[in-house]
Short mmCIF file of C-alpha atoms in Angstrom, two decimals:
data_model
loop_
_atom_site.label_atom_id
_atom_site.label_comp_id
_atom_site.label_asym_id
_atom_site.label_seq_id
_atom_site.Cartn_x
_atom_site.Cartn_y
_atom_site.Cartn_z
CA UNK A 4 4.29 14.93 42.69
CA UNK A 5 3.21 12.30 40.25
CA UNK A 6 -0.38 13.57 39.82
CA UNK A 7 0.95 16.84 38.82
CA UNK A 8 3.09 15.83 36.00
CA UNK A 9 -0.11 13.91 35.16
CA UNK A 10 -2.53 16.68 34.61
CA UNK A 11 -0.35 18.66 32.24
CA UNK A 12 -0.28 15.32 30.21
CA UNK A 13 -4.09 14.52 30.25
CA UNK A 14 -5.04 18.26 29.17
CA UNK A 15 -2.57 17.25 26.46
CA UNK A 16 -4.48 14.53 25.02
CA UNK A 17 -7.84 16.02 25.82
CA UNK A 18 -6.47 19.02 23.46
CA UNK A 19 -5.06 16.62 20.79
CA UNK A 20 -8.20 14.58 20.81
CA UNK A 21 -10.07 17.67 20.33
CA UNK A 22 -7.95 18.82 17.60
CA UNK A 23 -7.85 16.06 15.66
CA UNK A 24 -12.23 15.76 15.82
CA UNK A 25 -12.19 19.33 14.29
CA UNK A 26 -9.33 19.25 11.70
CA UNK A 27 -12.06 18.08 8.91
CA UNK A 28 -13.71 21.47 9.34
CA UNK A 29 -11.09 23.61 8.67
CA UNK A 30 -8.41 22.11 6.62
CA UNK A 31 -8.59 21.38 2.60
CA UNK A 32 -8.17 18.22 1.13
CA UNK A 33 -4.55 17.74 0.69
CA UNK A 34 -4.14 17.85 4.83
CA UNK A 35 -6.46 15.37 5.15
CA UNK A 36 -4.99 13.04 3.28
CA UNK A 37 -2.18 13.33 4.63
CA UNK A 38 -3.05 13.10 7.53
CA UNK A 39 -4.97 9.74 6.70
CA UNK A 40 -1.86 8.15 4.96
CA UNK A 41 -0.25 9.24 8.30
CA UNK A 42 -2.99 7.27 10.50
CA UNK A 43 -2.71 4.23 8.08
CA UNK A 44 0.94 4.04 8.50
CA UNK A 45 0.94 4.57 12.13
CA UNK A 46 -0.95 1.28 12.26
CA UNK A 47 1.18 0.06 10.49
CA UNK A 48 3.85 0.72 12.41
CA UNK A 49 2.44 -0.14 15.00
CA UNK A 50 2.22 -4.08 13.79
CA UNK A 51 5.99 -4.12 13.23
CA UNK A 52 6.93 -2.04 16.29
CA UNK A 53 5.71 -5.08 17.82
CA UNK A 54 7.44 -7.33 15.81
CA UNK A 55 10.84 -5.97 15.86
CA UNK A 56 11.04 -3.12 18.62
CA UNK A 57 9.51 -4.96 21.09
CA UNK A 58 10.70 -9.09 20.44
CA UNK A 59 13.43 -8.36 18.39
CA UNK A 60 12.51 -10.41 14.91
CA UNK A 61 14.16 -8.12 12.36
CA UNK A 62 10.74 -8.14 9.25
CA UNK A 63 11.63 -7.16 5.39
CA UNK A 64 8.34 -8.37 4.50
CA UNK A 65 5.63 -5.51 5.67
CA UNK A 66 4.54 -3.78 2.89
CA UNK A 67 3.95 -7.50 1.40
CA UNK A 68 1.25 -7.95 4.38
CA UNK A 69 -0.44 -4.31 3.25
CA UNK A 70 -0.40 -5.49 -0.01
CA UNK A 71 -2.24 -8.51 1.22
CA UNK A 72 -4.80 -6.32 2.88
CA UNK A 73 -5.03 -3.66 0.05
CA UNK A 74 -5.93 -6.20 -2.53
CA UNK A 75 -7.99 -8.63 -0.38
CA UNK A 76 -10.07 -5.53 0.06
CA UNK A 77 -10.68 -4.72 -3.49
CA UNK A 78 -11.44 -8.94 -3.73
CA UNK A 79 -13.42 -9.14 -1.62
CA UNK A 80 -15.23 -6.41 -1.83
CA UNK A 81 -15.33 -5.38 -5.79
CA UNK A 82 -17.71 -6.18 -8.69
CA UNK A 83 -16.50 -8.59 -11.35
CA UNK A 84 -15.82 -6.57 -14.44
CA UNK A 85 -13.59 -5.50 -17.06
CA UNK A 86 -11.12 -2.88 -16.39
CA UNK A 87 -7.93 -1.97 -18.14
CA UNK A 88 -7.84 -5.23 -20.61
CA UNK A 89 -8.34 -7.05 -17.19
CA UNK A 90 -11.17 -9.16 -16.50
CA UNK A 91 -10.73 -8.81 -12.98
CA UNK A 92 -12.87 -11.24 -10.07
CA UNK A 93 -14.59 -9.43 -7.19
CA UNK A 94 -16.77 -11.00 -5.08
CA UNK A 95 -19.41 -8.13 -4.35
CA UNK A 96 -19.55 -8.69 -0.33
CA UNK A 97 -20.70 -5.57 1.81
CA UNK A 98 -17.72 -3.43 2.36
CA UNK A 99 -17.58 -3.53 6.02
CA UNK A 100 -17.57 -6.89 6.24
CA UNK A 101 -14.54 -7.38 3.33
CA UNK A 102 -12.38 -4.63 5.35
CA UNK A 103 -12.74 -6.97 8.21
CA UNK A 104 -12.04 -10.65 6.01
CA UNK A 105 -8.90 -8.87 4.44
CA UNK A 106 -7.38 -8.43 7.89
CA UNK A 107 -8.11 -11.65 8.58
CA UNK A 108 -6.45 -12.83 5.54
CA UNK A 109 -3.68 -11.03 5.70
CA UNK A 110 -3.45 -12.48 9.57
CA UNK A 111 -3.25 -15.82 7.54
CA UNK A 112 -0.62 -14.99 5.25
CA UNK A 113 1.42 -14.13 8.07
CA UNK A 114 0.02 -17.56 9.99
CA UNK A 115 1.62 -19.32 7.15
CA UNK A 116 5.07 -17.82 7.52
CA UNK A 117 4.79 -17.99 11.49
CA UNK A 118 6.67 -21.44 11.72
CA UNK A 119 9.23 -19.52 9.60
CA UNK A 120 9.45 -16.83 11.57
CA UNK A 121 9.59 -18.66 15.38
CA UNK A 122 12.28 -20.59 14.31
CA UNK A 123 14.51 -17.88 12.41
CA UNK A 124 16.22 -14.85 13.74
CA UNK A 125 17.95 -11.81 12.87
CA UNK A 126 19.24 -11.35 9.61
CA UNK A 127 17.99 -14.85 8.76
CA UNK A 128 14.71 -13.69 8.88
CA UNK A 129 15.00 -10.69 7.56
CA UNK A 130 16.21 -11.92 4.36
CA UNK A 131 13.35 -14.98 4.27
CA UNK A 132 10.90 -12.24 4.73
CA UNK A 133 12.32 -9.79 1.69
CA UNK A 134 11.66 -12.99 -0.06
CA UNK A 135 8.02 -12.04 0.08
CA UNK A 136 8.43 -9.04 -1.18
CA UNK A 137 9.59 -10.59 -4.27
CA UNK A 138 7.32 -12.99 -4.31
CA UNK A 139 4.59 -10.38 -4.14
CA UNK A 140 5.48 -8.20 -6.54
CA UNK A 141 5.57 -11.31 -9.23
CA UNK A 142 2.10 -12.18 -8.13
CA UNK A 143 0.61 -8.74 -8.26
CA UNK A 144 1.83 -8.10 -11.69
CA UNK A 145 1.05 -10.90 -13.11
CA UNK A 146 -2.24 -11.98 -10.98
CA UNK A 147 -4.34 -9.74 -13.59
CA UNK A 148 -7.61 -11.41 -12.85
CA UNK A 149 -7.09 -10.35 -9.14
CA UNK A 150 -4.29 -7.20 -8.79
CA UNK A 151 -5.37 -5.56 -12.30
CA UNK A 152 -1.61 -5.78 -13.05
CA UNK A 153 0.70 -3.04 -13.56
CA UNK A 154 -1.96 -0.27 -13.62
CA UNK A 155 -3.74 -1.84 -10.47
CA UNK A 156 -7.54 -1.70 -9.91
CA UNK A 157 -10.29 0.83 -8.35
CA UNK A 158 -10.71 0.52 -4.61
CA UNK A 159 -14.35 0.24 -3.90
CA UNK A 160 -15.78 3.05 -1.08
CA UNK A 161 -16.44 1.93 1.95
CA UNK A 162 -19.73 1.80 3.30
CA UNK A 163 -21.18 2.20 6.88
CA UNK A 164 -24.16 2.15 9.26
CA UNK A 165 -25.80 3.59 5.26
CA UNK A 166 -23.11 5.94 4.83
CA UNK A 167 -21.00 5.51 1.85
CA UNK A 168 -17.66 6.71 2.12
CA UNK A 169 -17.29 8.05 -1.17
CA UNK A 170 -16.90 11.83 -2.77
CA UNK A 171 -21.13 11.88 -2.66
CA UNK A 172 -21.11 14.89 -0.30
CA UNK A 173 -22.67 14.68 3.26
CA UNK A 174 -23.56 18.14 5.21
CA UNK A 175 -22.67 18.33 9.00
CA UNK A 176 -23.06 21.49 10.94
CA UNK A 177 -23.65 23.24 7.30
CA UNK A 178 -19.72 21.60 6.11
CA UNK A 179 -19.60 19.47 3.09
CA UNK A 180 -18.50 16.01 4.15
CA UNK A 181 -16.65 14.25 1.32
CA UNK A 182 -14.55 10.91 1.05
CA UNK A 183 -11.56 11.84 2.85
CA UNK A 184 -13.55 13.63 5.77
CA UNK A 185 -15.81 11.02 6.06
CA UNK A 186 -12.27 8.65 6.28
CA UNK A 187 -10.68 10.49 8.91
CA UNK A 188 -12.81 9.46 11.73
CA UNK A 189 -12.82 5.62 10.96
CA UNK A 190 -9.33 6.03 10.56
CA UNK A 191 -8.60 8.21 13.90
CA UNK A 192 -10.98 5.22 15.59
CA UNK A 193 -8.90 2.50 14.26
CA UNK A 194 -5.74 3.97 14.92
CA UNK A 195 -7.01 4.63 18.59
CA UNK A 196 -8.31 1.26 18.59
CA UNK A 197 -4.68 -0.45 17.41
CA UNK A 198 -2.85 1.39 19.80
CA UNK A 199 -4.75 1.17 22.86
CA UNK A 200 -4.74 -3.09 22.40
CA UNK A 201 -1.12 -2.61 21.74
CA UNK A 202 -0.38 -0.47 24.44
CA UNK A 203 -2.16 -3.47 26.58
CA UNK A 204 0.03 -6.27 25.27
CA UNK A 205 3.37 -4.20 25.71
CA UNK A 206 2.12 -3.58 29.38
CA UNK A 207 0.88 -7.32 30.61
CA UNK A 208 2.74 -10.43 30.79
CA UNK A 209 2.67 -10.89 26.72
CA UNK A 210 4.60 -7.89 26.74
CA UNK A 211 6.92 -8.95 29.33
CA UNK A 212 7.52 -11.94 27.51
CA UNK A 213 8.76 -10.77 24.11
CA UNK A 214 10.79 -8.53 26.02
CA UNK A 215 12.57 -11.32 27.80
CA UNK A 216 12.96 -12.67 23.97
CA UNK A 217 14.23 -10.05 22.50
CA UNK A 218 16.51 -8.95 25.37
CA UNK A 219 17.80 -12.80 25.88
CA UNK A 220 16.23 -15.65 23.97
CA UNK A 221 17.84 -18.79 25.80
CA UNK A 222 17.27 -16.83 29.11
CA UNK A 223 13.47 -16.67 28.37
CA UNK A 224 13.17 -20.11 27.16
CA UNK A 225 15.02 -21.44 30.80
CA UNK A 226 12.15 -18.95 32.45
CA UNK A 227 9.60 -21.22 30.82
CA UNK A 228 8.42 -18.47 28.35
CA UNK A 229 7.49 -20.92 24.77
CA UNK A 230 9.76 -18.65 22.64
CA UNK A 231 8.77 -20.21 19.11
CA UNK A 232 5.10 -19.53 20.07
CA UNK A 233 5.77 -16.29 20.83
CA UNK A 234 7.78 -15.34 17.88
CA UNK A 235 4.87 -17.15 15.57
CA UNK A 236 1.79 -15.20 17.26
CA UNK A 237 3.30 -12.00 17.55
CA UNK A 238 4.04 -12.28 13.53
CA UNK A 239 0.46 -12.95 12.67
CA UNK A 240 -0.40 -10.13 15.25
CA UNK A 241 1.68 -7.57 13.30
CA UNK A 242 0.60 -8.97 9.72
CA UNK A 243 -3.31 -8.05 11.03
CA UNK A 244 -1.98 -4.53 11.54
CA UNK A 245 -0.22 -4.25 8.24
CA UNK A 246 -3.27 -5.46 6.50
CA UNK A 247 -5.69 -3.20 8.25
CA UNK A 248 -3.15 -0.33 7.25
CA UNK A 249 -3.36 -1.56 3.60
CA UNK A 250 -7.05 -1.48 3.90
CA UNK A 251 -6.94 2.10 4.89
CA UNK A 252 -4.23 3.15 2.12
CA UNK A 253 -6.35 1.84 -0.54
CA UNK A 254 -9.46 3.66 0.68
CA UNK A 255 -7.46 6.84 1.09
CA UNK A 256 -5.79 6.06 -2.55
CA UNK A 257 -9.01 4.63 -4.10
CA UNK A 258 -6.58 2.63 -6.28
CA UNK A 259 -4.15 -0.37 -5.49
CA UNK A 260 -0.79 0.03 -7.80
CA UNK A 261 1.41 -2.97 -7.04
CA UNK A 262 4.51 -0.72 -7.24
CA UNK A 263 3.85 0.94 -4.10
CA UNK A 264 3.95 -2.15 -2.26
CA UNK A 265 7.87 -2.83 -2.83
CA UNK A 266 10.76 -2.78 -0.73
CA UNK A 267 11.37 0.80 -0.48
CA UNK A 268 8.13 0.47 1.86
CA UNK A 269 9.23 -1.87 3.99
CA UNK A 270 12.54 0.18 4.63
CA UNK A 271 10.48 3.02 5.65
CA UNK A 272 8.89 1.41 8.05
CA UNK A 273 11.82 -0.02 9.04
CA UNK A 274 13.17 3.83 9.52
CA UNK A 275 9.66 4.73 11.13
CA UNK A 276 9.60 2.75 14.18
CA UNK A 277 13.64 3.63 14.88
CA UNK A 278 13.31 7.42 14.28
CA UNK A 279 10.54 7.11 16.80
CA UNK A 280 11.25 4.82 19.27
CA UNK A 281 11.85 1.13 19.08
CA UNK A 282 9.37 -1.43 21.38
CA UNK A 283 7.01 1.43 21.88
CA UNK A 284 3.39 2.65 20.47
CA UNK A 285 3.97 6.21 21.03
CA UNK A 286 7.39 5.96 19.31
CA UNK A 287 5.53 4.25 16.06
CA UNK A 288 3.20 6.82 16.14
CA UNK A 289 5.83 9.66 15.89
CA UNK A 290 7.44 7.60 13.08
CA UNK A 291 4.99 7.03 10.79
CA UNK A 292 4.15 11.14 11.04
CA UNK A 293 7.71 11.88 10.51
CA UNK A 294 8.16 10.05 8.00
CA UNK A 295 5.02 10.15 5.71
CA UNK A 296 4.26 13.31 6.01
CA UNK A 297 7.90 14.37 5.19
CA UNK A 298 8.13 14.12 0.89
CA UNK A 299 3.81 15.49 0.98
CA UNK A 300 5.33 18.29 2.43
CA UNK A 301 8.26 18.52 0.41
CA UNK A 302 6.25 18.40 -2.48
CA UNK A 303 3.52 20.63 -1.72
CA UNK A 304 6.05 23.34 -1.02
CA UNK A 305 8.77 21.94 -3.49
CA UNK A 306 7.93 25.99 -5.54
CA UNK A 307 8.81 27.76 -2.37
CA UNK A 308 12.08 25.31 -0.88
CA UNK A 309 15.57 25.49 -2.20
CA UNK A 310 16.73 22.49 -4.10
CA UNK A 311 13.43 20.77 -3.85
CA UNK A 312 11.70 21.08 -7.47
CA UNK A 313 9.29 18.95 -9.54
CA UNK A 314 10.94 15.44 -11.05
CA UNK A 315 13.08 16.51 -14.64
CA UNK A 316 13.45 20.31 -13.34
CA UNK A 317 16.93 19.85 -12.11
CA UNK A 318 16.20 20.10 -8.87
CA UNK A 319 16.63 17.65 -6.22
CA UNK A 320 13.13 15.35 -6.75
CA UNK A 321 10.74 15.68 -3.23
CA UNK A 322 10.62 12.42 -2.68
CA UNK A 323 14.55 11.68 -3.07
CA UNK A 324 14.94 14.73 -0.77
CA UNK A 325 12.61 13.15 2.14
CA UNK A 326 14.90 9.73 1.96
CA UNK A 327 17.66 11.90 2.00
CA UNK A 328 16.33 13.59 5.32
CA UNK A 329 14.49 10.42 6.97
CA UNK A 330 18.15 8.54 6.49
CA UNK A 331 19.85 11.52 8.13
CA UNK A 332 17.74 11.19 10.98
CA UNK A 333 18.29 7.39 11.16
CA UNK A 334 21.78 8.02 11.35
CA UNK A 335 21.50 10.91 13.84
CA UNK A 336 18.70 8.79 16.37
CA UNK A 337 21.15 5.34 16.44
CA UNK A 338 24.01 7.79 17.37
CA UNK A 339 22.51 10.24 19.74
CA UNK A 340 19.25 9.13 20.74
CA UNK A 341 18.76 5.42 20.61
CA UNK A 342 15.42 5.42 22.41
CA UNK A 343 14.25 8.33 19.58
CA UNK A 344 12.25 10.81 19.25
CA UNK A 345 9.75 9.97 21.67
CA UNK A 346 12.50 10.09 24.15
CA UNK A 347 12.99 13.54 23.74
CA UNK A 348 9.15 14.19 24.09
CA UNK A 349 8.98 12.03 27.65
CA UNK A 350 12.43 12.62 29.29
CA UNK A 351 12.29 14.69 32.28
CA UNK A 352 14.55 14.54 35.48
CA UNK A 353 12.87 12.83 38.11
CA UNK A 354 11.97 14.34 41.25
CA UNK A 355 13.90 13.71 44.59
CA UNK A 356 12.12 12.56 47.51
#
């Protein structure tokens, strides 16, 4: 009985993957960047699924970690020049190799507020991490040499195995390849790449273990599981994820604007991973597409949907209308579906023997 409620699942995914490989053929420009914004905030999600779903530390802070990445990126990467009355410091290294530094950096950022974080819980740390939002934002404002201040700096393309990753079209199969469908399969790889480890972690002992802390902390701790380690690693695990979703948002974007990386970001995906599915991959996944996809569609459509209009029209503003929606369904998953929306994808009655 099992193996046939497999199959139906694996053609899934073999028909999803397959999907997914041809969407850059068919669909325009907007769709795939949405769909890469989607990706990039699945990962992160991801990062802080694992964080707070699955070992229960409550995080403020993850759009400060994406920020981190982001802007370590365009570091460590960029030219030194002068842009915007900025004379901003770049450090010229091959691109590949600064996408993979800034994740490591941001990994350190969050090393540095591990002992922080194994040691505080709940709303304690939750409101120590907001604190680096703040802190953030007064950095990248004022950091002009690095951040390009209010107006931000240009995100240099990435380039691969000699392909640059830029709007310098590349033909495949007689289709104009540009930026963001050169993107999409480096960011379908990552994403696949992020949740498959995760998926391992959540399944083996680690996974086990910040269960066991999350579920009962003092229990875990008698079991011999080293909580405060725990907490710490999994912290810096989830600030790698955030800063390879940053990475990803500023190639998609092709410009870092410290404004995005405030707290309304954090709360979203705060709302991602419980509209999906708290302490599970699949349920980040389903998230992050819920919810960042929600106000691209609401504005590309805002001419056609009543209430929805352009910002100053008089009509309710597309993105104000997705927060509206995305906190609806908040309130609607903690009341009737606490395991969320995944839960209504995977439920089935089991059979009797």
């Amino acid at each position: 009985m099992s193996a046939t409620f497999r199959k139906p699942r694996a053609y899934a995914w073999f028909a999803g993957g397959v999907v997914l490989l041809a969407l850059p053929f068919y669909v325009d420009r907007f769709w795939l960047q949405a769909g890469l914004f989607a990706m990039a905030a699945a990962i992160g999600a991801i990062g802080i699924n694992l964080l707070t779903g699955a070992t229960g530390q409550l995080s403020m802070g993850h759009a400060f970690f994406l920020a981190v990445g982001a802007y370590s990126y365009c570091v460590l990467a960029g030219e030194s020049g002068v842009e915007n009355g900025h004379r901003l410091t770049g450090l010229g290294l091959p691109t590949w190799l600064a996408a993979v530094l800034a994740v490591l950096v941001a990994g350190a950022a969050g090393g540095l507020f591990s002992p922080i974080a194994g040691r505080l819980r709940g709303a304690y740390l939750g409101i120590a991490t907001l604190a680096l939002i703040f802190i953030g934002q007064h950095v990248l404002f004022n950091a002009g040499d690095l951040t390009g201040g209010f107006n931000g700096r240009a995100v240099p393309p990435l380039s691969l195995f000699g392909i640059d990753f830029d709007d310098s079209e590349t033909v495949i199969a007689a289709v104009p390849f540009q930026s963001a469908e050169k993107l999409w399969y480096i960011a379908l790889l990552a994403l696949l790449g992020c949740a498959l480890f995760a998926r391992g972690v959540l399944r083996g002992r680690p996974g086990r273990a910040m269960n066991a802390i999350r579920d009962h902390r003092i229990a875990a701790g008698v079991m011999g599981v080293p909580v405060a380690r725990y907490r710490a690693a999994v912290f810096v695990l989830s600030s790698m994820y955030a800063g390879l979703a940053g990475v990803l948002i500023a190639l998609v974007f092709q410009r870092t604007v410290p404004e995005y990386f405030g707290v309304i970001l954090s709360l979203e995906f705060l709302a991602m991973i419980v509209i999906g599915g708290l302490g599970t991959v699949a349920g980040a996944v389903v998230g992050a597409v819920f919810v960042s996809l929600l106000p691209q569609i609401l504005t590309h459509y805002s001419d056609t949907l009543p209430l929805v209009s352009a910002p100053g029209t008089g009509g309710v503003a597309p993105g104000e209308a997705s927060r509206y929606l995305y906190g609806a369904a908040v309130v609607a998953v903690v009341l009737f579906l606490p395991g969320g929306l995944t839960r209504l994808i995977t439920s089935r009655k089991t059979p009797r023997e």
